mmCIF file of C-alpha atoms in Angstrom:
data_model
loop_
_atom_site.group_PDB
_atom_site.id
_atom_site.type_symbol
_atom_site.label_atom_id
_atom_site.label_comp_id
_atom_site.label_asym_id
_atom_site.label_seq_id
_atom_site.Cartn_x
_atom_site.Cartn_y
_atom_site.Cartn_z
ATOM 1 C CA ASP A 1 0.252 -0.053 0.017
ATOM 2 C CA ILE A 2 0.962 3.465 -0.325
ATOM 3 C CA VAL A 3 1.476 5.322 2.835
ATOM 4 C CA MET A 4 0.790 8.600 2.214
ATOM 5 C CA THR A 5 2.347 11.042 5.535
ATOM 6 C CA GLN A 6 1.105 15.042 5.948
ATOM 7 C CA SER A 7 2.514 17.258 8.142
ATOM 8 C CA PRO A 8 1.809 19.013 10.070
ATOM 9 C CA ASP A 9 -1.152 17.198 11.822
ATOM 10 C CA SER A 10 -2.813 20.787 12.885
ATOM 11 C CA LEU A 11 -1.645 24.400 12.436
ATOM 12 C CA ALA A 12 -3.251 27.815 13.303
ATOM 13 C CA VAL A 13 -3.017 30.395 11.148
ATOM 14 C CA SER A 14 -4.690 34.044 11.112
ATOM 15 C CA LEU A 15 -7.878 35.253 9.360
ATOM 16 C CA GLY A 16 -6.377 37.029 6.472
ATOM 17 C CA GLU A 17 -2.750 35.293 6.380
ATOM 18 C CA ARG A 18 -1.697 31.647 4.220
ATOM 19 C CA ALA A 19 -1.712 28.176 5.569
ATOM 20 C CA THR A 20 -0.107 25.326 4.448
ATOM 21 C CA ILE A 21 -0.856 21.188 4.849
ATOM 22 C CA ASN A 22 1.759 18.865 3.013
ATOM 23 C CA CYS A 23 1.385 15.587 1.903
ATOM 24 C CA LYS A 24 3.799 12.769 1.336
ATOM 25 C CA SER A 25 3.978 9.498 -0.744
ATOM 26 C CA SER A 26 5.718 6.414 0.287
ATOM 27 C CA GLN A 27 6.102 6.008 -3.619
ATOM 28 C CA SER A 28 5.586 8.126 -6.558
ATOM 29 C CA VAL A 29 2.217 8.239 -8.132
ATOM 30 C CA LEU A 30 2.695 10.328 -10.953
ATOM 31 C CA TYR A 31 2.082 7.621 -14.565
ATOM 32 C CA SER A 32 4.517 8.191 -16.283
ATOM 33 C CA SER A 33 2.510 7.069 -19.289
ATOM 34 C CA ASN A 34 -0.274 10.901 -18.747
ATOM 35 C CA ASN A 35 2.380 13.106 -16.042
ATOM 36 C CA LYS A 36 -0.228 12.803 -14.344
ATOM 37 C CA ASP A 37 0.054 13.131 -10.424
ATOM 38 C CA TYR A 38 -2.788 11.167 -8.641
ATOM 39 C CA LEU A 39 -3.692 12.644 -5.567
ATOM 40 C CA ALA A 40 -6.453 14.536 -3.894
ATOM 41 C CA TRP A 41 -7.248 16.778 -1.319
ATOM 42 C CA TYR A 42 -10.416 16.953 0.426
ATOM 43 C CA GLN A 43 -11.964 19.109 2.918
ATOM 44 C CA GLN A 44 -14.052 18.020 5.841
ATOM 45 C CA LYS A 45 -15.801 19.772 8.546
ATOM 46 C CA PRO A 46 -17.334 19.037 11.729
ATOM 47 C CA GLY A 47 -20.260 16.227 11.258
ATOM 48 C CA GLN A 48 -19.967 16.348 7.053
ATOM 49 C CA PRO A 49 -18.399 13.839 4.521
ATOM 50 C CA PRO A 50 -15.094 15.159 3.099
ATOM 51 C CA LYS A 51 -15.243 18.176 0.148
ATOM 52 C CA LEU A 52 -12.775 17.533 -3.362
ATOM 53 C CA LEU A 53 -11.045 20.628 -3.141
ATOM 54 C CA ILE A 54 -8.436 19.120 -5.547
ATOM 55 C CA TYR A 55 -7.575 16.068 -8.054
ATOM 56 C CA TRP A 56 -4.586 15.537 -10.255
ATOM 57 C CA ALA A 57 -3.159 17.213 -7.940
ATOM 58 C CA SER A 58 -3.571 20.290 -8.925
ATOM 59 C CA SER A 59 -6.661 20.823 -10.579
ATOM 60 C CA ARG A 60 -9.535 22.489 -8.847
ATOM 61 C CA LYS A 61 -12.436 20.844 -8.373
ATOM 62 C CA SER A 62 -15.177 23.994 -9.989
ATOM 63 C CA GLY A 63 -17.057 25.386 -7.878
ATOM 64 C CA VAL A 64 -14.082 25.514 -5.279
ATOM 65 C CA PRO A 65 -12.682 28.898 -4.218
ATOM 66 C CA ASP A 66 -9.712 30.408 -6.561
ATOM 67 C CA ARG A 67 -7.796 30.782 -2.506
ATOM 68 C CA PHE A 68 -7.176 26.835 -3.004
ATOM 69 C CA SER A 69 -4.674 25.450 -4.252
ATOM 70 C CA GLY A 70 -2.210 22.401 -4.910
ATOM 71 C CA SER A 71 1.257 21.743 -6.049
ATOM 72 C CA GLY A 72 3.298 19.311 -5.859
ATOM 73 C CA SER A 73 4.787 16.211 -7.983
ATOM 74 C CA GLY A 74 5.915 12.266 -7.801
ATOM 75 C CA THR A 75 5.914 11.700 -4.008
ATOM 76 C CA ASN A 76 6.082 15.711 -2.105
ATOM 77 C CA PHE A 77 2.260 18.333 -2.449
ATOM 78 C CA THR A 78 1.529 20.872 -0.893
ATOM 79 C CA LEU A 79 -2.144 22.269 -0.495
ATOM 80 C CA THR A 80 -2.181 26.212 -0.312
ATOM 81 C CA ILE A 81 -4.901 28.394 0.707
ATOM 82 C CA ASN A 82 -4.709 31.778 1.203
ATOM 83 C CA SER A 83 -6.235 34.719 2.594
ATOM 84 C CA LEU A 84 -7.558 31.860 5.230
ATOM 85 C CA GLN A 85 -11.829 32.027 5.683
ATOM 86 C CA ALA A 86 -12.796 31.152 9.436
ATOM 87 C CA GLU A 87 -15.323 29.104 6.939
ATOM 88 C CA ASP A 88 -12.140 27.376 6.208
ATOM 89 C CA VAL A 89 -11.679 25.857 9.297
ATOM 90 C CA ALA A 90 -11.721 22.015 9.091
ATOM 91 C CA VAL A 91 -9.538 19.200 9.124
ATOM 92 C CA TYR A 92 -7.297 18.441 5.036
ATOM 93 C CA TYR A 93 -7.252 14.796 3.793
ATOM 94 C CA CYS A 94 -5.501 14.410 1.494
ATOM 95 C CA GLN A 95 -5.024 10.742 -0.931
ATOM 96 C CA GLN A 96 -3.397 9.075 -3.985
ATOM 97 C CA HIS A 97 -5.803 7.847 -6.111
ATOM 98 C CA TYR A 98 -2.963 5.814 -8.579
ATOM 99 C CA ASN A 99 -3.748 2.819 -7.439
ATOM 100 C CA THR A 100 -6.039 0.449 -5.057
ATOM 101 C CA PRO A 101 -6.196 0.804 -1.982
ATOM 102 C CA TYR A 102 -6.855 4.487 -2.561
ATOM 103 C CA THR A 103 -5.153 4.944 0.921
ATOM 104 C CA PHE A 104 -5.585 8.885 2.407
ATOM 105 C CA GLY A 105 -2.868 10.989 5.092
ATOM 106 C CA GLN A 106 -3.557 10.977 8.563
ATOM 107 C CA GLY A 107 -5.426 14.722 8.634
ATOM 108 C CA THR A 108 -4.274 18.119 9.119
ATOM 109 C CA LYS A 109 -6.369 19.997 10.867
ATOM 110 C CA LEU A 110 -6.573 23.434 10.027
ATOM 111 C CA GLU A 111 -7.709 26.875 13.511
ATOM 112 C CA ILE A 112 -7.552 29.891 12.898
ATOM 113 C CA GLN B 1 -27.951 17.068 -8.980
ATOM 114 C CA VAL B 2 -26.731 13.547 -7.463
ATOM 115 C CA GLN B 3 -27.041 12.535 -4.267
ATOM 116 C CA LEU B 4 -25.861 9.692 -2.495
ATOM 117 C CA GLN B 5 -27.464 8.070 1.114
ATOM 118 C CA GLU B 6 -26.620 5.497 3.349
ATOM 119 C CA SER B 7 -28.938 2.904 5.438
ATOM 120 C CA GLY B 8 -29.146 0.294 7.320
ATOM 121 C CA PRO B 9 -28.592 -0.528 11.392
ATOM 122 C CA GLY B 10 -26.824 1.840 13.742
ATOM 123 C CA LEU B 11 -25.592 -1.198 15.873
ATOM 124 C CA VAL B 12 -24.247 -4.505 14.570
ATOM 125 C CA LYS B 13 -23.412 -7.112 17.087
ATOM 126 C CA PRO B 14 -20.087 -8.315 17.282
ATOM 127 C CA SER B 15 -19.408 -11.392 14.816
ATOM 128 C CA GLY B 16 -22.383 -10.655 12.727
ATOM 129 C CA THR B 17 -22.423 -8.608 9.992
ATOM 130 C CA LEU B 18 -22.806 -4.825 9.080
ATOM 131 C CA THR B 19 -25.263 -4.886 5.985
ATOM 132 C CA LEU B 20 -25.327 -0.864 4.794
ATOM 133 C CA THR B 21 -27.044 0.188 0.902
ATOM 134 C CA CYS B 22 -26.375 3.605 -0.788
ATOM 135 C CA ALA B 23 -29.147 5.366 -2.554
ATOM 136 C CA VAL B 24 -28.655 7.137 -5.823
ATOM 137 C CA SER B 25 -30.560 9.691 -6.824
ATOM 138 C CA GLY B 26 -30.371 12.118 -9.598
ATOM 139 C CA GLY B 27 -28.301 9.787 -11.824
ATOM 140 C CA SER B 28 -27.998 6.126 -13.034
ATOM 141 C CA ILE B 29 -26.173 3.382 -10.177
ATOM 142 C CA SER B 30 -25.579 1.819 -14.407
ATOM 143 C CA SER B 31 -24.020 4.770 -15.972
ATOM 144 C CA ASN B 32 -19.907 4.545 -16.544
ATOM 145 C CA TYR B 33 -19.307 6.374 -12.572
ATOM 146 C CA TRP B 34 -17.059 3.831 -10.264
ATOM 147 C CA TRP B 35 -19.022 3.429 -6.630
ATOM 148 C CA SER B 36 -17.419 3.560 -3.250
ATOM 149 C CA TRP B 37 -17.543 2.844 0.195
ATOM 150 C CA VAL B 38 -15.140 4.957 2.725
ATOM 151 C CA ARG B 39 -15.638 4.846 6.632
ATOM 152 C CA GLN B 40 -13.909 6.784 9.641
ATOM 153 C CA PRO B 41 -13.265 5.654 13.261
ATOM 154 C CA PRO B 42 -15.330 7.720 15.535
ATOM 155 C CA GLY B 43 -12.798 10.523 15.512
ATOM 156 C CA LYS B 44 -9.847 9.080 13.251
ATOM 157 C CA GLY B 45 -9.041 8.533 9.527
ATOM 158 C CA LEU B 46 -10.336 8.152 6.366
ATOM 159 C CA GLU B 47 -10.519 4.169 5.310
ATOM 160 C CA TRP B 48 -11.351 3.495 1.776
ATOM 161 C CA ILE B 49 -13.044 -0.119 1.770
ATOM 162 C CA GLY B 50 -13.460 -0.873 -2.215
ATOM 163 C CA GLU B 51 -15.301 -0.051 -5.076
ATOM 164 C CA TRP B 52 -17.731 -1.282 -7.462
ATOM 165 C CA ILE B 53 -16.536 -0.945 -11.338
ATOM 166 C CA GLY B 54 -18.901 0.225 -14.157
ATOM 167 C CA GLU B 55 -19.707 -2.457 -16.904
ATOM 168 C CA VAL B 56 -17.847 -0.328 -19.659
ATOM 169 C CA TYR B 57 -14.430 -1.836 -17.336
ATOM 170 C CA ARG B 58 -14.491 -5.231 -16.391
ATOM 171 C CA SER B 59 -18.498 -5.592 -16.485
ATOM 172 C CA GLY B 60 -18.756 -4.470 -13.588
ATOM 173 C CA SER B 61 -16.671 -5.879 -11.235
ATOM 174 C CA SER B 62 -15.817 -4.887 -7.959
ATOM 175 C CA ASN B 63 -12.020 -4.098 -5.985
ATOM 176 C CA TYR B 64 -11.433 -3.998 -1.837
ATOM 177 C CA ASN B 65 -8.660 -2.892 0.177
ATOM 178 C CA PRO B 66 -6.917 -5.603 0.799
ATOM 179 C CA SER B 67 -7.200 -5.177 4.533
ATOM 180 C CA LEU B 68 -10.801 -5.894 4.072
ATOM 181 C CA LYS B 69 -11.115 -8.559 0.862
ATOM 182 C CA SER B 70 -11.791 -11.334 2.838
ATOM 183 C CA ARG B 71 -15.047 -10.229 4.592
ATOM 184 C CA VAL B 72 -16.148 -7.383 2.007
ATOM 185 C CA THR B 73 -18.747 -7.661 -0.662
ATOM 186 C CA ILE B 74 -20.129 -5.053 -2.250
ATOM 187 C CA SER B 75 -22.939 -4.751 -4.457
ATOM 188 C CA VAL B 76 -25.124 -3.362 -7.289
ATOM 189 C CA ASP B 77 -29.120 -3.090 -7.759
ATOM 190 C CA LYS B 78 -29.564 -1.652 -10.940
ATOM 191 C CA SER B 79 -33.515 -1.723 -10.702
ATOM 192 C CA LYS B 80 -33.301 -0.272 -7.026
ATOM 193 C CA ASN B 81 -30.278 2.687 -9.008
ATOM 194 C CA GLN B 82 -28.267 1.530 -4.931
ATOM 195 C CA PHE B 83 -24.692 -0.506 -3.939
ATOM 196 C CA SER B 84 -24.868 -2.377 -1.165
ATOM 197 C CA LEU B 85 -21.935 -3.048 1.273
ATOM 198 C CA LYS B 86 -21.522 -6.713 3.247
ATOM 199 C CA LEU B 87 -18.828 -6.865 6.043
ATOM 200 C CA ASN B 88 -18.420 -10.015 7.958
ATOM 201 C CA SER B 89 -17.528 -11.135 11.418
ATOM 202 C CA VAL B 90 -16.969 -7.853 12.582
ATOM 203 C CA THR B 91 -15.795 -6.807 15.588
ATOM 204 C CA ALA B 92 -15.537 -3.287 17.672
ATOM 205 C CA ALA B 93 -13.148 -2.401 15.210
ATOM 206 C CA ASP B 94 -15.293 -1.801 12.734
ATOM 207 C CA THR B 95 -17.360 0.398 14.505
ATOM 208 C CA ALA B 96 -17.288 3.936 12.742
ATOM 209 C CA VAL B 97 -19.022 5.993 10.012
ATOM 210 C CA TYR B 98 -19.297 4.039 6.937
ATOM 211 C CA TYR B 99 -20.186 6.765 3.970
ATOM 212 C CA CYS B 100 -20.256 6.310 0.042
ATOM 213 C CA ALA B 101 -19.268 7.531 -2.433
ATOM 214 C CA ARG B 102 -19.208 8.218 -6.113
ATOM 215 C CA ASP B 103 -16.213 8.154 -8.505
ATOM 216 C CA SER B 104 -17.284 10.490 -11.689
ATOM 217 C CA ALA B 105 -13.818 10.391 -13.355
ATOM 218 C CA ASN B 106 -13.079 6.335 -13.173
ATOM 219 C CA SER B 107 -9.814 7.946 -11.338
ATOM 220 C CA GLY B 108 -10.731 7.358 -7.785
ATOM 221 C CA TRP B 109 -11.048 10.296 -6.083
ATOM 222 C CA PHE B 110 -14.227 10.978 -4.838
ATOM 223 C CA ASP B 111 -16.227 14.164 -6.066
ATOM 224 C CA TYR B 112 -19.903 12.795 -4.469
ATOM 225 C CA TRP B 113 -20.279 11.290 -1.223
ATOM 226 C CA GLY B 114 -23.844 10.512 0.912
ATOM 227 C CA GLN B 115 -24.094 12.125 4.536
ATOM 228 C CA GLY B 116 -22.201 8.851 6.396
ATOM 229 C CA ILE B 117 -24.123 6.198 9.209
ATOM 230 C CA LEU B 118 -22.187 5.781 11.829
ATOM 231 C CA VAL B 119 -22.561 1.726 12.878
ATOM 232 C CA THR B 120 -21.421 0.575 16.112
ATOM 233 C CA VAL B 121 -20.520 -2.406 17.169
ATOM 234 C CA SER B 122 -21.193 -3.701 20.649
ATOM 235 C CA SER B 123 -23.298 -6.118 22.326
#
């Protein structure tokens, strides 16, 4: 199985500032045949299911605010949230969709 | 707009079978999407359980997490537009919120989720 490791486990960021969450995979999730990284990011608020934010490492899902962005390739990835808003308080998960079993990071709790 | 809704018992006895159903509305389950189950123990992270692959690929087969493969079955009922999860020989470690989810791009990410159902394994 591909092991996904996020850092930090939690972080506190001031309103209007930038939050950065890292995700590292135990093996590359880059498919050389299409040059795509099979890495997704989700946001989960208390009592709610996860919400897809980013797929292919950097493609933002329609309707997701553009302050959310994903970057990285191979084994190292970053979710950046610019101009942090109060509604961004949540737990964020990365997930590899390179192969089954699909696996998630342990989550990063973002607070204000 | 596609909606998914989980249903089933909220309490299952140890060594019993956990059976959940995910009703799909706003779209056909017979389309070329992949359908998954994901669970989340209270206060913990997400674990993918398995998926049913749409009929375009491999005539509607299933993939399971090897950690659960011996105990899991995912099936589809096209007449009811729903898919199901069966997990045998449950223990307290199977206590979790269970989510059903759709993979619209057949690429392993999940863009539609049910609200989740808490299943507790206890006598």
